[in-house]
């Protein structure tokens, strides 16, 4: 049903899609999703519990890891109800305002995750390039300020997005491409001029996630320069080994995110299944695998 709201139309709800062409298999497909969500929830809670209960882990690297775990928990909890609701009970309907709320939090948490990964790269750079000054540069209060700045940046930069979507007139199709709400996905259902949405979305994406990625790459260029100047091969490998888990987390997050952004903006002819797989990879794999990667690579957390 359509509701008249002022001088334009808005749907009362959107219809979410599962995996195109595999609808009869949704109950079976839900099994790996359940495993991923369970791993994400348990893994990140365990990481937070270990860091909280172990005084020797109360240092910048692990504070940032705690921020990453909280963000991953948030991302998993944002998509879990609608994804499993669709796979288990075929609940496809999501109210318009509920969809905008879910979209806002998914995007905020994605931006926060990107910023936390940048903060972790900065921490690794200082620890390897200026080890003696590391405790003085990254004090507990500095880490707290960085955390607050990250949350504020994500919240404020994305605040106009729901309002930009609410001002649009919608008609015709109400089917979303996924079992959760995405800004480009909702925007493309509008039959109004979406130039402002496209422009603002691109500006925000490039000035936040885009800049984060560039600075992460720069951090690693500086880290490699420092590592190359180390005298022994053992020192070199030891320094690089502290970065392996972070590099894996960066690749896990940025590769699917960049892929999904490109598909939504330029991939009109991309098969729906590819779009779906990339979207699910982006939102379910990093929260599940990040705690596993850090548990395997960090001897302190393993102990």
Coordinates of C-alpha atoms in Angstrom, one line a residue:
X1 CA 0.0 0.0 0.0
X2 CA 1.0 3.6 -0.7
X3 CA 0.7 6.5 1.7
X4 CA 0.2 10.1 0.6
X5 CA 2.7 12.2 2.5
X6 CA 2.4 15.9 1.5
X7 CA 3.0 16.2 -2.2
X8 CA 4.8 12.8 -2.7
X9 CA 4.3 9.1 -2.3
X10 CA 6.1 6.8 0.1
X11 CA 5.7 3.0 0.4
X12 CA 4.6 1.9 3.9
X13 CA 7.1 -1.0 3.6
X14 CA 9.8 -2.5 1.4
X15 CA 10.2 -6.2 0.4
X16 CA 13.5 -7.8 1.1
X17 CA 15.0 -10.4 -1.2
X18 CA 17.0 -13.4 -0.2
X19 CA 19.4 -15.2 -2.6
X20 CA 17.9 -14.9 -6.1
X21 CA 17.1 -18.2 -7.7
X22 CA 17.7 -20.2 -4.5
X23 CA 14.5 -19.3 -2.6
X24 CA 13.5 -23.0 -2.0
X25 CA 16.9 -23.6 -0.4
X26 CA 16.7 -20.7 2.1
X27 CA 16.3 -23.0 5.1
X28 CA 19.5 -24.9 4.2
X29 CA 21.3 -21.6 3.3
X30 CA 20.5 -20.3 6.8
X31 CA 22.8 -23.0 8.4
X32 CA 26.1 -21.4 7.3
X33 CA 24.6 -17.9 8.1
X34 CA 23.7 -19.2 11.6
X35 CA 27.3 -20.5 12.0
X36 CA 28.8 -17.1 10.9
X37 CA 26.5 -15.1 13.2
X38 CA 27.2 -17.4 16.1
X39 CA 31.0 -17.1 15.5
X40 CA 30.7 -13.3 15.3
X41 CA 28.7 -13.0 18.5
X42 CA 30.7 -15.5 20.6
X43 CA 34.1 -14.6 19.1
X44 CA 33.8 -10.9 19.7
X45 CA 32.3 -11.3 23.2
X46 CA 35.2 -13.6 24.1
X47 CA 37.7 -11.1 22.8
X48 CA 36.1 -8.3 24.8
X49 CA 35.9 -10.5 27.9
X50 CA 39.6 -11.5 27.6
X51 CA 40.8 -7.9 27.1
X52 CA 38.7 -6.7 30.1
X53 CA 39.9 -9.4 32.5
X54 CA 43.6 -9.3 31.5
X55 CA 45.5 -6.2 32.9
X56 CA 48.5 -6.9 30.6
X57 CA 46.3 -6.3 27.6
X58 CA 45.3 -2.8 28.7
X59 CA 47.3 -1.1 26.0
X60 CA 46.4 0.8 22.8
X61 CA 46.6 -2.2 20.4
X62 CA 44.0 -4.1 22.5
X63 CA 41.8 -1.0 23.2
X64 CA 41.5 -0.6 19.4
X65 CA 40.8 -4.3 19.1
X66 CA 38.0 -3.9 21.6
X67 CA 36.5 -1.1 19.5
X68 CA 36.7 -3.4 16.4
X69 CA 35.0 -6.2 18.4
X70 CA 32.1 -3.9 19.6
X71 CA 31.7 -2.6 16.0
X72 CA 31.6 -6.2 14.6
X73 CA 29.0 -7.1 17.2
X74 CA 26.9 -4.2 16.2
X75 CA 27.1 -5.1 12.5
X76 CA 26.2 -8.7 13.1
X77 CA 23.2 -7.7 15.3
X78 CA 22.0 -5.1 12.7
X79 CA 21.6 -7.7 9.9
X80 CA 20.8 -10.9 11.9
X81 CA 17.1 -10.3 12.6
X82 CA 16.1 -9.5 9.0
X83 CA 18.4 -12.1 7.4
X84 CA 17.4 -15.0 9.6
X85 CA 13.8 -13.9 9.6
X86 CA 13.8 -14.1 5.8
X87 CA 15.6 -17.4 5.6
X88 CA 13.7 -19.1 8.4
X89 CA 10.2 -17.7 8.2
X90 CA 10.1 -15.9 4.8
X91 CA 9.5 -12.5 6.5
X92 CA 10.2 -10.2 3.6
X93 CA 8.3 -7.1 4.7
X94 CA 10.2 -4.3 6.5
X95 CA 8.5 -0.9 7.4
X96 CA 9.8 2.2 5.6
X97 CA 11.1 3.9 8.8
X98 CA 12.5 0.6 10.2
X99 CA 14.4 0.2 6.9
X100 CA 15.9 3.7 7.1
X101 CA 16.9 3.0 10.7
X102 CA 18.6 -0.3 9.9
X103 CA 20.4 1.3 6.9
X104 CA 21.6 4.2 9.0
X105 CA 23.2 1.9 11.7
X106 CA 24.7 -0.5 9.1
X107 CA 26.4 2.5 7.4
X108 CA 27.5 4.1 10.6
X109 CA 29.1 0.9 11.9
X110 CA 30.8 0.3 8.5
X111 CA 32.3 3.8 8.7
X112 CA 33.3 3.2 12.3
X113 CA 35.0 -0.1 11.4
X114 CA 36.9 1.6 8.6
X115 CA 38.1 4.4 11.1
X116 CA 39.1 1.8 13.8
X117 CA 41.2 -0.1 11.2
X118 CA 42.9 3.2 10.4
X119 CA 43.5 3.9 14.1
X120 CA 45.0 0.3 14.4
X121 CA 47.3 1.0 11.4
X122 CA 48.5 4.2 13.1
X123 CA 49.1 2.3 16.4
X124 CA 51.2 -0.3 14.5
X125 CA 53.1 2.5 12.7
X126 CA 54.0 4.2 16.0
X127 CA 54.8 0.9 17.7
X128 CA 57.3 -0.1 15.0
X129 CA 58.7 3.3 13.9
X130 CA 58.8 5.0 17.3
X131 CA 58.7 2.2 19.9
X132 CA 60.2 4.3 22.8
X133 CA 57.6 7.1 22.2
X134 CA 54.7 4.8 21.7
X135 CA 53.4 4.9 25.3
X136 CA 53.7 8.7 25.4
X137 CA 51.9 9.2 22.1
X138 CA 49.1 6.8 22.5
X139 CA 48.0 7.3 26.1
X140 CA 44.7 6.0 27.5
X141 CA 43.1 9.4 27.2
X142 CA 44.3 9.8 23.6
X143 CA 42.9 6.4 22.6
X144 CA 39.5 7.4 24.2
X145 CA 39.5 10.7 22.3
X146 CA 40.3 8.8 19.0
X147 CA 37.4 6.5 19.8
X148 CA 35.0 9.4 20.4
X149 CA 36.1 11.2 17.3
X150 CA 35.5 8.0 15.2
X151 CA 31.9 7.6 16.5
X152 CA 31.2 11.3 16.1
X153 CA 32.5 11.3 12.5
X154 CA 30.4 8.3 11.5
X155 CA 27.3 9.6 13.2
X156 CA 27.4 13.2 12.0
X157 CA 28.5 12.5 8.4
X158 CA 25.7 10.1 7.8
X159 CA 22.9 12.0 9.6
X160 CA 21.5 13.7 6.4
X161 CA 21.2 10.3 4.6
X162 CA 17.8 9.1 6.1
X163 CA 16.3 12.6 5.5
X164 CA 17.6 12.7 1.9
X165 CA 15.8 9.4 1.4
X166 CA 12.6 10.5 3.1
X167 CA 12.2 13.5 0.8
X168 CA 12.2 11.3 -2.3
X169 CA 9.0 10.1 -4.0
X170 CA 8.8 6.3 -4.5
X171 CA 6.7 4.4 -7.0
X172 CA 6.6 1.1 -8.7
X173 CA 9.1 -1.4 -7.4
X174 CA 9.5 -2.0 -3.6
X175 CA 11.9 -5.0 -3.8
X176 CA 15.3 -4.4 -2.1
X177 CA 18.3 -6.4 -3.4
X178 CA 19.2 -7.9 0.0
X179 CA 17.8 -9.1 3.3
X180 CA 18.8 -5.7 4.8
X181 CA 18.6 -2.0 3.8
X182 CA 21.4 -0.2 1.9
X183 CA 21.4 3.5 0.9
X184 CA 22.1 2.9 -2.9
X185 CA 19.5 0.1 -2.9
X186 CA 16.7 2.3 -1.4
X187 CA 17.8 5.3 -3.5
X188 CA 17.5 3.4 -6.8
X189 CA 13.8 2.5 -6.0
X190 CA 12.9 6.3 -6.1
X191 CA 11.2 7.8 -9.2
X192 CA 12.5 11.3 -8.2
X193 CA 15.8 13.0 -9.0
X194 CA 18.4 11.3 -6.9
X195 CA 21.4 13.4 -8.0
X196 CA 21.8 15.0 -4.5
X197 CA 21.7 11.5 -2.8
X198 CA 24.3 10.2 -5.3
X199 CA 26.5 13.2 -4.9
X200 CA 26.3 13.3 -1.1
X201 CA 26.8 9.5 -0.8
X202 CA 29.9 9.6 -2.9
X203 CA 31.4 12.7 -1.1
X204 CA 30.8 11.0 2.3
X205 CA 32.2 7.6 1.1
X206 CA 35.3 9.2 -0.4
X207 CA 36.0 11.6 2.5
X208 CA 35.7 8.9 5.2
X209 CA 36.2 5.3 4.0
X210 CA 38.3 6.4 0.9
X211 CA 40.6 8.6 3.0
X212 CA 40.9 5.9 5.7
X213 CA 42.0 3.4 3.1
X214 CA 44.6 5.8 1.6
X215 CA 46.0 6.6 5.1
X216 CA 46.1 2.8 6.0
X217 CA 48.2 2.2 2.8
X218 CA 50.5 5.2 3.6
X219 CA 50.9 3.8 7.2
X220 CA 52.1 0.4 5.7
X221 CA 54.4 2.1 3.3
X222 CA 56.1 3.9 6.2
X223 CA 56.1 0.7 8.3
X224 CA 57.8 -1.2 5.4
X225 CA 60.4 1.5 5.1
X226 CA 61.1 1.2 8.9
X227 CA 61.2 -2.6 8.8
X228 CA 63.6 -2.7 5.8
X229 CA 66.0 -0.5 7.8
X230 CA 66.1 -3.1 10.7
X231 CA 69.4 -4.8 11.0
X232 CA 68.5 -8.5 11.4
X233 CA 66.1 -10.7 9.5
X234 CA 64.6 -11.9 12.8
X235 CA 63.8 -8.3 13.9
X236 CA 62.3 -7.6 10.5
X237 CA 60.0 -10.7 10.6
X238 CA 59.0 -10.0 14.2
X239 CA 57.9 -6.5 13.4
X240 CA 55.9 -7.6 10.3
X241 CA 54.3 -10.5 12.2
X242 CA 52.6 -8.0 14.5
X243 CA 50.8 -6.5 11.5
X244 CA 49.6 -9.7 9.8
X245 CA 46.3 -10.0 11.6
X246 CA 45.6 -6.3 11.0
X247 CA 46.4 -6.6 7.2
X248 CA 44.0 -9.6 7.0
X249 CA 41.2 -7.5 8.8
X250 CA 41.8 -4.6 6.4
X251 CA 41.6 -6.8 3.3
X252 CA 38.5 -8.7 4.6
X253 CA 36.7 -5.4 5.1
X254 CA 37.8 -3.1 2.3
X255 CA 37.8 -5.6 -0.7
X256 CA 34.0 -6.5 -0.4
X257 CA 33.1 -2.9 0.6
X258 CA 34.7 -1.4 -2.5
X259 CA 33.3 -4.2 -4.7
X260 CA 29.7 -3.6 -3.3
X261 CA 30.0 0.2 -3.8
X262 CA 31.1 -0.2 -7.4
X263 CA 28.4 -2.8 -8.1
X264 CA 25.6 -0.5 -6.7
X265 CA 26.9 2.6 -8.6
X266 CA 28.1 1.2 -11.9
X267 CA 27.2 -2.5 -12.1
X268 CA 23.8 -2.3 -13.9
X269 CA 24.6 -5.5 -15.8
X270 CA 26.1 -7.5 -13.0
X271 CA 24.1 -10.7 -12.2
X272 CA 21.9 -10.3 -9.0
X273 CA 23.6 -13.4 -7.5
X274 CA 27.1 -11.6 -7.6
X275 CA 25.6 -8.5 -6.0
X276 CA 24.1 -10.7 -3.2
X277 CA 27.2 -12.7 -2.6
X278 CA 29.4 -9.6 -2.3
X279 CA 26.9 -7.9 0.0
X280 CA 26.7 -10.9 2.4
X281 CA 30.5 -11.3 2.3
X282 CA 30.9 -7.7 3.3
X283 CA 28.5 -7.7 6.2
X284 CA 28.8 -11.3 7.6
X285 CA 32.4 -12.5 7.0
X286 CA 34.5 -9.7 8.7
X287 CA 32.5 -9.8 12.0
X288 CA 32.9 -13.6 12.1
X289 CA 36.5 -13.9 11.0
X290 CA 38.1 -10.9 12.7
X291 CA 38.0 -12.5 16.2
X292 CA 39.3 -15.8 14.7
X293 CA 42.2 -14.1 13.0
X294 CA 43.2 -12.1 16.1
X295 CA 42.9 -15.2 18.3
X296 CA 45.2 -17.2 16.0
X297 CA 47.8 -14.5 15.5
X298 CA 47.9 -12.9 19.0
X299 CA 49.8 -15.1 21.4
X300 CA 48.6 -12.9 24.3
X301 CA 44.9 -13.5 23.5
X302 CA 45.6 -17.2 22.9
X303 CA 47.2 -17.5 26.3

